[in-house]
Amino acid sequence: MTKTVRSEGSGRVETNTTSADGRVVIEAVHKDAYGSVTGIDYTQEVTRADGKESFGDCRDANGNVTYRSHEQQHTDADGKKTTERTEHERDPDTGETTDRQEQEVKYPDGTTEESWQESKVDANGNTDDASGTKDRDGNTSTSREIFDATTGETTDITETEGADGNGTRHTTVTDKNGNVISDITDDEPNIFGDAAELDGEGEEGGEGGPNGGDKADTGGRDFDGGERTGSSEGEHGGEVGDAGRSDAGDFAGRDFGGGAEGSTTSDGGETEHGRA
């Protein structure tokens, strides 16, 4: 086991890392200036001959889960690489929850297939469900259903866009009794941005905020990283160390404290600097 301690604002992060037989486990405990725990990040990564599997879990000071993820990478005998991820996030301030699933398949010829779906529910019962696909030729299809718990209205948006940039958008709004308020079809570019683009701002990294990529990019979770902040207690972690990073995405840039800045001792030893 390796222990590290580094400063974080007025507090510190204490990280324990164990590695054996292709498995790396990292636990990062965030503490304030008084030594009280403000959050705990846990990640586990298993490396196999045909890919990797990663698990992530973030909890606040009360032990409530604020973020959880599971990612699998697999490369078959023909060289086709499949990456699948599920994520759950809860905003401790607003109570909003977000659940997301993604799949990306990269073929040996460089083409990809992508699909995703995401569901958001806020504390008032408003829901926002979206999904999308992108085929190997670059054609995309997205759908979104928004429910207003106050008015009972539902807005359904379906969009298609070909590889040539041409597409259509169909928007239907119904009231609480299911009566159609409006029904519009037009030829417009995708209002989601590139909603099915799982790579956010690019294959090697992006601006991956809570929903990945650009905020207008509903489906833009960045498989290859991007900046992500922690719970309401403050940003969780700093730079991820090699031991805790997944080549395919390290949970959209969530930092579990793998790369602590500070002194390191082995076999249970601990050295601190920067303590508030």
PDB file of C-alpha atoms in Angstrom:
ATOM      1  CA  MET A   1       0.000   0.000   0.000  1.00  0.00           C
ATOM      2  CA  THR A   2       1.127   3.524  -0.803  1.00  0.00           C
ATOM      3  CA  LYS A   3      -0.135   6.535   1.140  1.00  0.00           C
ATOM      4  CA  THR A   4       0.048  10.134  -0.008  1.00  0.00           C
ATOM      5  CA  VAL A   5      -1.190  13.401   1.434  1.00  0.00           C
ATOM      6  CA  ARG A   6      -1.564  16.664  -0.446  1.00  0.00           C
ATOM      7  CA  SER A   7      -3.189  19.998   0.243  1.00  0.00           C
ATOM      8  CA  GLU A   8      -6.597  20.847  -1.202  1.00  0.00           C
ATOM      9  CA  GLY A   9      -7.739  24.399  -0.548  1.00  0.00           C
ATOM     10  CA  SER A  10      -7.610  24.859   3.194  1.00  0.00           C
ATOM     11  CA  GLY A  11      -7.838  21.100   3.743  1.00  0.00           C
ATOM     12  CA  ARG A  12      -6.105  18.003   2.418  1.00  0.00           C
ATOM     13  CA  VAL A  13      -6.592  14.731   0.563  1.00  0.00           C
ATOM     14  CA  GLU A  14      -5.308  11.486   2.035  1.00  0.00           C
ATOM     15  CA  THR A  15      -4.929   8.796  -0.610  1.00  0.00           C
ATOM     16  CA  ASN A  16      -4.332   5.061  -0.179  1.00  0.00           C
ATOM     17  CA  THR A  17      -3.318   3.102  -3.290  1.00  0.00           C
ATOM     18  CA  THR A  18      -2.923  -0.658  -3.587  1.00  0.00           C
ATOM     19  CA  SER A  19      -1.889  -2.525  -6.720  1.00  0.00           C
ATOM     20  CA  ALA A  20      -1.599  -6.263  -7.336  1.00  0.00           C
ATOM     21  CA  ASP A  21      -2.249  -8.740 -10.147  1.00  0.00           C
ATOM     22  CA  GLY A  22      -3.563  -6.170 -12.595  1.00  0.00           C
ATOM     23  CA  ARG A  23      -5.897  -4.563 -10.052  1.00  0.00           C
ATOM     24  CA  VAL A  24      -5.481  -0.998  -8.765  1.00  0.00           C
ATOM     25  CA  VAL A  25      -7.606   0.282  -5.888  1.00  0.00           C
ATOM     26  CA  ILE A  26      -7.533   3.940  -4.841  1.00  0.00           C
ATOM     27  CA  GLU A  27      -9.339   5.526  -1.910  1.00  0.00           C
ATOM     28  CA  ALA A  28      -9.089   9.308  -1.527  1.00  0.00           C
ATOM     29  CA  VAL A  29     -10.413  10.842   1.689  1.00  0.00           C
ATOM     30  CA  HIS A  30     -11.064  14.598   1.542  1.00  0.00           C
ATOM     31  CA  LYS A  31     -10.776  16.522   4.815  1.00  0.00           C
ATOM     32  CA  ASP A  32     -11.326  20.135   5.742  1.00  0.00           C
ATOM     33  CA  ALA A  33      -9.006  22.392   7.748  1.00  0.00           C
ATOM     34  CA  TYR A  34     -10.277  20.823  10.987  1.00  0.00           C
ATOM     35  CA  GLY A  35      -9.692  17.234   9.897  1.00  0.00           C
ATOM     36  CA  SER A  36     -13.370  16.436   9.310  1.00  0.00           C
ATOM     37  CA  VAL A  37     -14.179  14.209   6.322  1.00  0.00           C
ATOM     38  CA  THR A  38     -15.948  16.110   3.524  1.00  0.00           C
ATOM     39  CA  GLY A  39     -16.021  13.332   0.957  1.00  0.00           C
ATOM     40  CA  ILE A  40     -14.579   9.981  -0.070  1.00  0.00           C
ATOM     41  CA  ASP A  41     -13.711   8.897  -3.620  1.00  0.00           C
ATOM     42  CA  TYR A  42     -13.142   5.235  -4.404  1.00  0.00           C
ATOM     43  CA  THR A  43     -12.031   3.688  -7.678  1.00  0.00           C
ATOM     44  CA  GLN A  44     -11.008   0.232  -8.762  1.00  0.00           C
ATOM     45  CA  GLU A  45      -9.523  -0.721 -12.109  1.00  0.00           C
ATOM     46  CA  VAL A  46      -8.857  -4.233 -13.363  1.00  0.00           C
ATOM     47  CA  THR A  47      -6.650  -4.779 -16.420  1.00  0.00           C
ATOM     48  CA  ARG A  48      -7.127  -7.927 -18.470  1.00  0.00           C
ATOM     49  CA  ALA A  49      -5.549  -9.230 -21.644  1.00  0.00           C
ATOM     50  CA  ASP A  50      -8.514  -8.088 -23.762  1.00  0.00           C
ATOM     51  CA  GLY A  51      -9.376  -4.823 -22.001  1.00  0.00           C
ATOM     52  CA  LYS A  52     -10.151  -3.075 -18.721  1.00  0.00           C
ATOM     53  CA  GLU A  53     -12.971  -2.721 -16.229  1.00  0.00           C
ATOM     54  CA  SER A  54     -13.326   0.247 -13.878  1.00  0.00           C
ATOM     55  CA  PHE A  55     -15.595   1.141 -10.977  1.00  0.00           C
ATOM     56  CA  GLY A  56     -15.971   4.542  -9.336  1.00  0.00           C
ATOM     57  CA  ASP A  57     -17.857   5.741  -6.274  1.00  0.00           C
ATOM     58  CA  CYS A  58     -17.979   9.215  -4.694  1.00  0.00           C
ATOM     59  CA  ARG A  59     -19.701   9.966  -1.395  1.00  0.00           C
ATOM     60  CA  ASP A  60     -20.303  13.144   0.562  1.00  0.00           C
ATOM     61  CA  ALA A  61     -19.597  13.807   4.246  1.00  0.00           C
ATOM     62  CA  ASN A  62     -22.771  11.916   5.219  1.00  0.00           C
ATOM     63  CA  GLY A  63     -21.901   8.863   3.165  1.00  0.00           C
ATOM     64  CA  ASN A  64     -24.483   9.588   0.460  1.00  0.00           C
ATOM     65  CA  VAL A  65     -23.512   8.662  -3.095  1.00  0.00           C
ATOM     66  CA  THR A  66     -23.005  11.721  -5.310  1.00  0.00           C
ATOM     67  CA  TYR A  67     -21.476   9.910  -8.298  1.00  0.00           C
ATOM     68  CA  ARG A  68     -21.081   6.275  -9.344  1.00  0.00           C
ATOM     69  CA  SER A  69     -19.780   4.741 -12.552  1.00  0.00           C
ATOM     70  CA  HIS A  70     -18.911   1.462 -14.196  1.00  0.00           C
ATOM     71  CA  GLU A  71     -16.913   1.197 -17.402  1.00  0.00           C
ATOM     72  CA  GLN A  72     -15.869  -1.808 -19.457  1.00  0.00           C
ATOM     73  CA  GLN A  73     -13.495  -1.999 -22.421  1.00  0.00           C
ATOM     74  CA  HIS A  74     -13.143  -5.074 -24.559  1.00  0.00           C
ATOM     75  CA  THR A  75     -11.239  -5.754 -27.774  1.00  0.00           C
ATOM     76  CA  ASP A  76     -12.228  -8.892 -29.658  1.00  0.00           C
ATOM     77  CA  ALA A  77     -10.063 -11.110 -31.853  1.00  0.00           C
ATOM     78  CA  ASP A  78     -10.936  -9.049 -34.954  1.00  0.00           C
ATOM     79  CA  GLY A  79      -9.714  -5.820 -33.364  1.00  0.00           C
ATOM     80  CA  LYS A  80     -13.147  -4.333 -32.675  1.00  0.00           C
ATOM     81  CA  LYS A  81     -13.018  -2.292 -29.460  1.00  0.00           C
ATOM     82  CA  THR A  82     -16.186  -1.813 -27.418  1.00  0.00           C
ATOM     83  CA  THR A  83     -16.447   0.645 -24.536  1.00  0.00           C
ATOM     84  CA  GLU A  84     -19.535   0.692 -22.317  1.00  0.00           C
ATOM     85  CA  ARG A  85     -20.228   3.017 -19.422  1.00  0.00           C
ATOM     86  CA  THR A  86     -23.030   3.542 -16.920  1.00  0.00           C
ATOM     87  CA  GLU A  87     -23.132   6.546 -14.606  1.00  0.00           C
ATOM     88  CA  HIS A  88     -25.311   7.810 -11.797  1.00  0.00           C
ATOM     89  CA  GLU A  89     -25.021  11.309 -10.391  1.00  0.00           C
ATOM     90  CA  ARG A  90     -26.932  13.126  -7.651  1.00  0.00           C
ATOM     91  CA  ASP A  91     -26.633  16.847  -7.018  1.00  0.00           C
ATOM     92  CA  PRO A  92     -26.514  17.242  -3.204  1.00  0.00           C
ATOM     93  CA  ASP A  93     -27.723  20.843  -3.468  1.00  0.00           C
ATOM     94  CA  THR A  94     -30.711  20.471  -5.809  1.00  0.00           C
ATOM     95  CA  GLY A  95     -31.541  16.787  -5.411  1.00  0.00           C
ATOM     96  CA  GLU A  96     -31.455  16.285  -9.193  1.00  0.00           C
ATOM     97  CA  THR A  97     -30.375  12.829 -10.319  1.00  0.00           C
ATOM     98  CA  THR A  98     -28.886  11.868 -13.677  1.00  0.00           C
ATOM     99  CA  ASP A  99     -28.543   8.335 -15.016  1.00  0.00           C
ATOM    100  CA  ARG A 100     -26.657   7.681 -18.220  1.00  0.00           C
ATOM    101  CA  GLN A 101     -25.625   4.758 -20.395  1.00  0.00           C
ATOM    102  CA  GLU A 102     -23.197   4.881 -23.314  1.00  0.00           C
ATOM    103  CA  GLN A 103     -21.695   2.506 -25.807  1.00  0.00           C
ATOM    104  CA  GLU A 104     -18.995   3.144 -28.374  1.00  0.00           C
ATOM    105  CA  VAL A 105     -17.738   0.562 -30.864  1.00  0.00           C
ATOM    106  CA  LYS A 106     -14.544   1.272 -32.798  1.00  0.00           C
ATOM    107  CA  TYR A 107     -13.839  -0.914 -35.817  1.00  0.00           C
ATOM    108  CA  PRO A 108     -10.397  -1.743 -37.233  1.00  0.00           C
ATOM    109  CA  ASP A 109     -11.115   0.413 -40.299  1.00  0.00           C
ATOM    110  CA  GLY A 110     -11.449   3.502 -38.062  1.00  0.00           C
ATOM    111  CA  THR A 111     -15.241   3.814 -38.226  1.00  0.00           C
ATOM    112  CA  THR A 112     -17.353   3.958 -35.070  1.00  0.00           C
ATOM    113  CA  GLU A 113     -20.887   3.300 -33.869  1.00  0.00           C
ATOM    114  CA  GLU A 114     -22.184   5.209 -30.865  1.00  0.00           C
ATOM    115  CA  SER A 115     -25.323   5.157 -28.745  1.00  0.00           C
ATOM    116  CA  TRP A 116     -26.388   6.776 -25.489  1.00  0.00           C
ATOM    117  CA  GLN A 117     -29.368   7.442 -23.284  1.00  0.00           C
ATOM    118  CA  GLU A 118     -29.771   9.770 -20.342  1.00  0.00           C
ATOM    119  CA  SER A 119     -32.504  10.436 -17.799  1.00  0.00           C
ATOM    120  CA  LYS A 120     -32.733  13.426 -15.452  1.00  0.00           C
ATOM    121  CA  VAL A 121     -35.216  13.881 -12.613  1.00  0.00           C
ATOM    122  CA  ASP A 122     -35.265  16.966 -10.414  1.00  0.00           C
ATOM    123  CA  ALA A 123     -36.641  17.406  -6.902  1.00  0.00           C
ATOM    124  CA  ASN A 124     -39.969  18.716  -8.282  1.00  0.00           C
ATOM    125  CA  GLY A 125     -40.620  15.671 -10.458  1.00  0.00           C
ATOM    126  CA  ASN A 126     -39.679  17.296 -13.781  1.00  0.00           C
ATOM    127  CA  THR A 127     -38.042  14.779 -16.098  1.00  0.00           C
ATOM    128  CA  ASP A 128     -35.814  15.042 -19.150  1.00  0.00           C
ATOM    129  CA  ASP A 129     -35.140  11.805 -21.042  1.00  0.00           C
ATOM    130  CA  ALA A 130     -32.924  11.726 -24.120  1.00  0.00           C
ATOM    131  CA  SER A 131     -31.235   9.149 -26.327  1.00  0.00           C
ATOM    132  CA  GLY A 132     -29.292   9.038 -29.545  1.00  0.00           C
ATOM    133  CA  THR A 133     -27.338   6.947 -32.007  1.00  0.00           C
ATOM    134  CA  LYS A 134     -24.684   7.513 -34.636  1.00  0.00           C
ATOM    135  CA  ASP A 135     -23.895   4.879 -37.258  1.00  0.00           C
ATOM    136  CA  ARG A 136     -20.626   4.115 -39.018  1.00  0.00           C
ATOM    137  CA  ASP A 137     -21.562   6.385 -41.932  1.00  0.00           C
ATOM    138  CA  GLY A 138     -22.050   9.425 -39.667  1.00  0.00           C
ATOM    139  CA  ASN A 139     -25.859   9.485 -39.669  1.00  0.00           C
ATOM    140  CA  THR A 140     -27.386  10.495 -36.331  1.00  0.00           C
ATOM    141  CA  SER A 141     -30.767  10.135 -34.694  1.00  0.00           C
ATOM    142  CA  THR A 142     -31.805  11.694 -31.384  1.00  0.00           C
ATOM    143  CA  SER A 143     -34.971  11.865 -29.322  1.00  0.00           C
ATOM    144  CA  ARG A 144     -35.920  13.775 -26.215  1.00  0.00           C
ATOM    145  CA  GLU A 145     -38.965  13.838 -23.933  1.00  0.00           C
ATOM    146  CA  ILE A 146     -39.377  16.670 -21.429  1.00  0.00           C
ATOM    147  CA  PHE A 147     -42.135  16.505 -18.813  1.00  0.00           C
ATOM    148  CA  ASP A 148     -43.209  19.564 -16.832  1.00  0.00           C
ATOM    149  CA  ALA A 149     -44.608  18.369 -13.517  1.00  0.00           C
ATOM    150  CA  THR A 150     -46.255  21.733 -12.836  1.00  0.00           C
ATOM    151  CA  THR A 151     -48.279  22.043 -16.046  1.00  0.00           C
ATOM    152  CA  GLY A 152     -48.408  18.389 -17.002  1.00  0.00           C
ATOM    153  CA  GLU A 153     -47.182  19.254 -20.489  1.00  0.00           C
ATOM    154  CA  THR A 154     -44.891  16.915 -22.397  1.00  0.00           C
ATOM    155  CA  THR A 155     -42.554  17.997 -25.176  1.00  0.00           C
ATOM    156  CA  ASP A 156     -41.258  15.333 -27.573  1.00  0.00           C
ATOM    157  CA  ILE A 157     -38.435  16.176 -29.973  1.00  0.00           C
ATOM    158  CA  THR A 158     -37.154  13.778 -32.627  1.00  0.00           C
ATOM    159  CA  GLU A 159     -34.264  14.659 -34.906  1.00  0.00           C
ATOM    160  CA  THR A 160     -32.340  13.010 -37.686  1.00  0.00           C
ATOM    161  CA  GLU A 161     -29.231  14.242 -39.458  1.00  0.00           C
ATOM    162  CA  GLY A 162     -27.383  12.608 -42.292  1.00  0.00           C
ATOM    163  CA  ALA A 163     -23.656  12.565 -42.792  1.00  0.00           C
ATOM    164  CA  ASP A 164     -24.162  15.341 -45.339  1.00  0.00           C
ATOM    165  CA  GLY A 165     -25.572  17.652 -42.649  1.00  0.00           C
ATOM    166  CA  ASN A 166     -29.168  17.556 -43.850  1.00  0.00           C
ATOM    167  CA  GLY A 167     -31.808  16.593 -41.339  1.00  0.00           C
ATOM    168  CA  THR A 168     -35.250  17.153 -39.867  1.00  0.00           C
ATOM    169  CA  ARG A 169     -36.686  18.054 -36.483  1.00  0.00           C
ATOM    170  CA  HIS A 170     -40.149  17.074 -35.297  1.00  0.00           C
ATOM    171  CA  THR A 171     -41.498  18.694 -32.124  1.00  0.00           C
ATOM    172  CA  THR A 172     -44.794  17.783 -30.483  1.00  0.00           C
ATOM    173  CA  VAL A 173     -46.212  19.373 -27.327  1.00  0.00           C
ATOM    174  CA  THR A 174     -49.160  17.760 -25.520  1.00  0.00           C
ATOM    175  CA  ASP A 175     -51.080  18.901 -22.449  1.00  0.00           C
ATOM    176  CA  LYS A 176     -51.719  16.902 -19.271  1.00  0.00           C
ATOM    177  CA  ASN A 177     -54.699  15.164 -20.899  1.00  0.00           C
ATOM    178  CA  GLY A 178     -52.714  14.095 -23.933  1.00  0.00           C
ATOM    179  CA  ASN A 179     -54.211  16.688 -26.254  1.00  0.00           C
ATOM    180  CA  VAL A 180     -51.822  18.061 -28.879  1.00  0.00           C
ATOM    181  CA  ILE A 181     -50.941  21.718 -28.329  1.00  0.00           C
ATOM    182  CA  SER A 182     -48.498  21.992 -31.229  1.00  0.00           C
ATOM    183  CA  ASP A 183     -46.972  19.688 -33.824  1.00  0.00           C
ATOM    184  CA  ILE A 184     -44.153  21.079 -35.970  1.00  0.00           C
ATOM    185  CA  THR A 185     -41.798  19.468 -38.469  1.00  0.00           C
ATOM    186  CA  ASP A 186     -38.991  21.449 -40.068  1.00  0.00           C
ATOM    187  CA  ASP A 187     -35.675  21.006 -41.804  1.00  0.00           C
ATOM    188  CA  GLU A 188     -33.188  22.306 -39.275  1.00  0.00           C
ATOM    189  CA  PRO A 189     -29.777  21.256 -38.021  1.00  0.00           C
ATOM    190  CA  ASN A 190     -29.704  19.204 -34.845  1.00  0.00           C
ATOM    191  CA  ILE A 191     -30.684  21.401 -31.861  1.00  0.00           C
ATOM    192  CA  PHE A 192     -28.677  19.155 -29.556  1.00  0.00           C
ATOM    193  CA  GLY A 193     -25.480  20.173 -31.328  1.00  0.00           C
ATOM    194  CA  ASP A 194     -23.890  16.847 -32.197  1.00  0.00           C
ATOM    195  CA  ALA A 195     -26.025  15.050 -29.649  1.00  0.00           C
ATOM    196  CA  ALA A 196     -24.883  11.556 -30.431  1.00  0.00           C
ATOM    197  CA  GLU A 197     -21.214  12.474 -30.480  1.00  0.00           C
ATOM    198  CA  LEU A 198     -19.865  10.617 -27.483  1.00  0.00           C
ATOM    199  CA  ASP A 199     -16.431  12.175 -27.780  1.00  0.00           C
ATOM    200  CA  GLY A 200     -17.406  15.706 -26.682  1.00  0.00           C
ATOM    201  CA  GLU A 201     -14.861  18.166 -28.039  1.00  0.00           C
ATOM    202  CA  GLY A 202     -12.687  15.483 -29.626  1.00  0.00           C
ATOM    203  CA  GLU A 203     -11.429  11.974 -29.306  1.00  0.00           C
ATOM    204  CA  GLU A 204      -8.472  12.878 -27.137  1.00  0.00           C
ATOM    205  CA  GLY A 205     -10.207  15.067 -24.594  1.00  0.00           C
ATOM    206  CA  GLY A 206     -12.736  17.783 -24.217  1.00  0.00           C
ATOM    207  CA  GLU A 207     -14.478  20.207 -22.002  1.00  0.00           C
ATOM    208  CA  GLY A 208     -16.285  17.349 -20.236  1.00  0.00           C
ATOM    209  CA  GLY A 209     -18.460  18.972 -17.616  1.00  0.00           C
ATOM    210  CA  PRO A 210     -21.229  17.048 -15.839  1.00  0.00           C
ATOM    211  CA  ASN A 211     -22.872  16.206 -19.141  1.00  0.00           C
ATOM    212  CA  GLY A 212     -19.647  16.078 -21.118  1.00  0.00           C
ATOM    213  CA  GLY A 213     -18.434  18.121 -24.052  1.00  0.00           C
ATOM    214  CA  ASP A 214     -20.183  21.364 -24.722  1.00  0.00           C
ATOM    215  CA  LYS A 215     -23.250  22.125 -22.581  1.00  0.00           C
ATOM    216  CA  ALA A 216     -25.330  22.187 -25.751  1.00  0.00           C
ATOM    217  CA  ASP A 217     -24.053  18.743 -26.600  1.00  0.00           C
ATOM    218  CA  THR A 218     -26.623  16.593 -24.815  1.00  0.00           C
ATOM    219  CA  GLY A 219     -24.794  13.400 -25.625  1.00  0.00           C
ATOM    220  CA  GLY A 220     -21.274  14.699 -25.466  1.00  0.00           C
ATOM    221  CA  ARG A 221     -19.765  12.703 -22.635  1.00  0.00           C
ATOM    222  CA  ASP A 222     -16.068  12.588 -23.338  1.00  0.00           C
ATOM    223  CA  PHE A 223     -14.729   9.039 -23.255  1.00  0.00           C
ATOM    224  CA  ASP A 224     -11.169  10.311 -23.173  1.00  0.00           C
ATOM    225  CA  GLY A 225     -11.321  12.641 -20.234  1.00  0.00           C
ATOM    226  CA  GLY A 226     -12.074  16.266 -19.509  1.00  0.00           C
ATOM    227  CA  GLU A 227     -12.409  18.265 -16.339  1.00  0.00           C
ATOM    228  CA  ARG A 228     -14.954  17.245 -13.738  1.00  0.00           C
ATOM    229  CA  THR A 229     -15.643  18.745 -10.351  1.00  0.00           C
ATOM    230  CA  GLY A 230     -16.571  16.890  -7.198  1.00  0.00           C
ATOM    231  CA  SER A 231     -19.329  17.289  -4.648  1.00  0.00           C
ATOM    232  CA  SER A 232     -20.658  20.492  -3.096  1.00  0.00           C
ATOM    233  CA  GLU A 233     -17.937  20.199  -0.510  1.00  0.00           C
ATOM    234  CA  GLY A 234     -15.363  21.200  -3.122  1.00  0.00           C
ATOM    235  CA  GLU A 235     -13.477  19.748  -6.023  1.00  0.00           C
ATOM    236  CA  HIS A 236     -12.612  16.128  -5.441  1.00  0.00           C
ATOM    237  CA  GLY A 237      -9.024  15.361  -6.253  1.00  0.00           C
ATOM    238  CA  GLY A 238      -6.345  16.831  -8.452  1.00  0.00           C
ATOM    239  CA  GLU A 239      -4.409  15.182 -11.237  1.00  0.00           C
ATOM    240  CA  VAL A 240      -5.036  11.495 -11.745  1.00  0.00           C
ATOM    241  CA  GLY A 241      -1.931   9.381 -11.506  1.00  0.00           C
ATOM    242  CA  ASP A 242      -1.071   6.649 -13.985  1.00  0.00           C
ATOM    243  CA  ALA A 243      -2.082   3.975 -11.524  1.00  0.00           C
ATOM    244  CA  GLY A 244      -5.659   5.179 -11.394  1.00  0.00           C
ATOM    245  CA  ARG A 245      -6.303   6.310 -14.954  1.00  0.00           C
ATOM    246  CA  SER A 246      -8.311   4.363 -17.487  1.00  0.00           C
ATOM    247  CA  ASP A 247      -7.074   4.805 -21.039  1.00  0.00           C
ATOM    248  CA  ALA A 248     -10.665   5.052 -22.250  1.00  0.00           C
ATOM    249  CA  GLY A 249     -11.917   7.759 -20.013  1.00  0.00           C
ATOM    250  CA  ASP A 250     -11.271   7.731 -16.242  1.00  0.00           C
ATOM    251  CA  PHE A 251     -14.964   8.282 -15.570  1.00  0.00           C
ATOM    252  CA  ALA A 252     -15.294  11.416 -17.686  1.00  0.00           C
ATOM    253  CA  GLY A 253     -12.412  13.098 -15.920  1.00  0.00           C
ATOM    254  CA  ARG A 254     -13.511  12.462 -12.326  1.00  0.00           C
ATOM    255  CA  ASP A 255     -10.363  12.628 -10.242  1.00  0.00           C
ATOM    256  CA  PHE A 256     -10.160   9.990  -7.545  1.00  0.00           C
ATOM    257  CA  GLY A 257      -6.885  11.273  -6.142  1.00  0.00           C
ATOM    258  CA  GLY A 258      -4.562   8.873  -7.902  1.00  0.00           C
ATOM    259  CA  GLY A 259      -1.905  11.498  -8.596  1.00  0.00           C
ATOM    260  CA  ALA A 260      -1.335  13.265  -5.338  1.00  0.00           C
ATOM    261  CA  GLU A 261       1.038  16.153  -5.189  1.00  0.00           C
ATOM    262  CA  GLY A 262       3.177  15.626  -2.168  1.00  0.00           C
ATOM    263  CA  SER A 263       5.529  13.260  -0.450  1.00  0.00           C
ATOM    264  CA  THR A 264       4.957   9.539  -0.727  1.00  0.00           C
ATOM    265  CA  THR A 265       5.946   6.746   1.569  1.00  0.00           C
ATOM    266  CA  SER A 266       5.382   3.018   1.176  1.00  0.00           C
ATOM    267  CA  ASP A 267       4.229   0.255   3.492  1.00  0.00           C
ATOM    268  CA  GLY A 268       1.869   2.407   5.481  1.00  0.00           C
ATOM    269  CA  GLY A 269       4.187   5.346   6.019  1.00  0.00           C
ATOM    270  CA  GLU A 270       2.787   8.842   5.589  1.00  0.00           C
ATOM    271  CA  THR A 271       4.318  12.221   5.020  1.00  0.00           C
ATOM    272  CA  GLU A 272       2.325  15.447   4.950  1.00  0.00           C
ATOM    273  CA  HIS A 273       2.893  18.885   3.620  1.00  0.00           C
ATOM    274  CA  GLY A 274       0.605  21.785   3.001  1.00  0.00           C
ATOM    275  CA  ARG A 275      -1.678  20.997   5.945  1.00  0.00           C
ATOM    276  CA  ALA A 276      -3.934  23.939   6.741  1.00  0.00           C
TER     277      ALA A 276
END
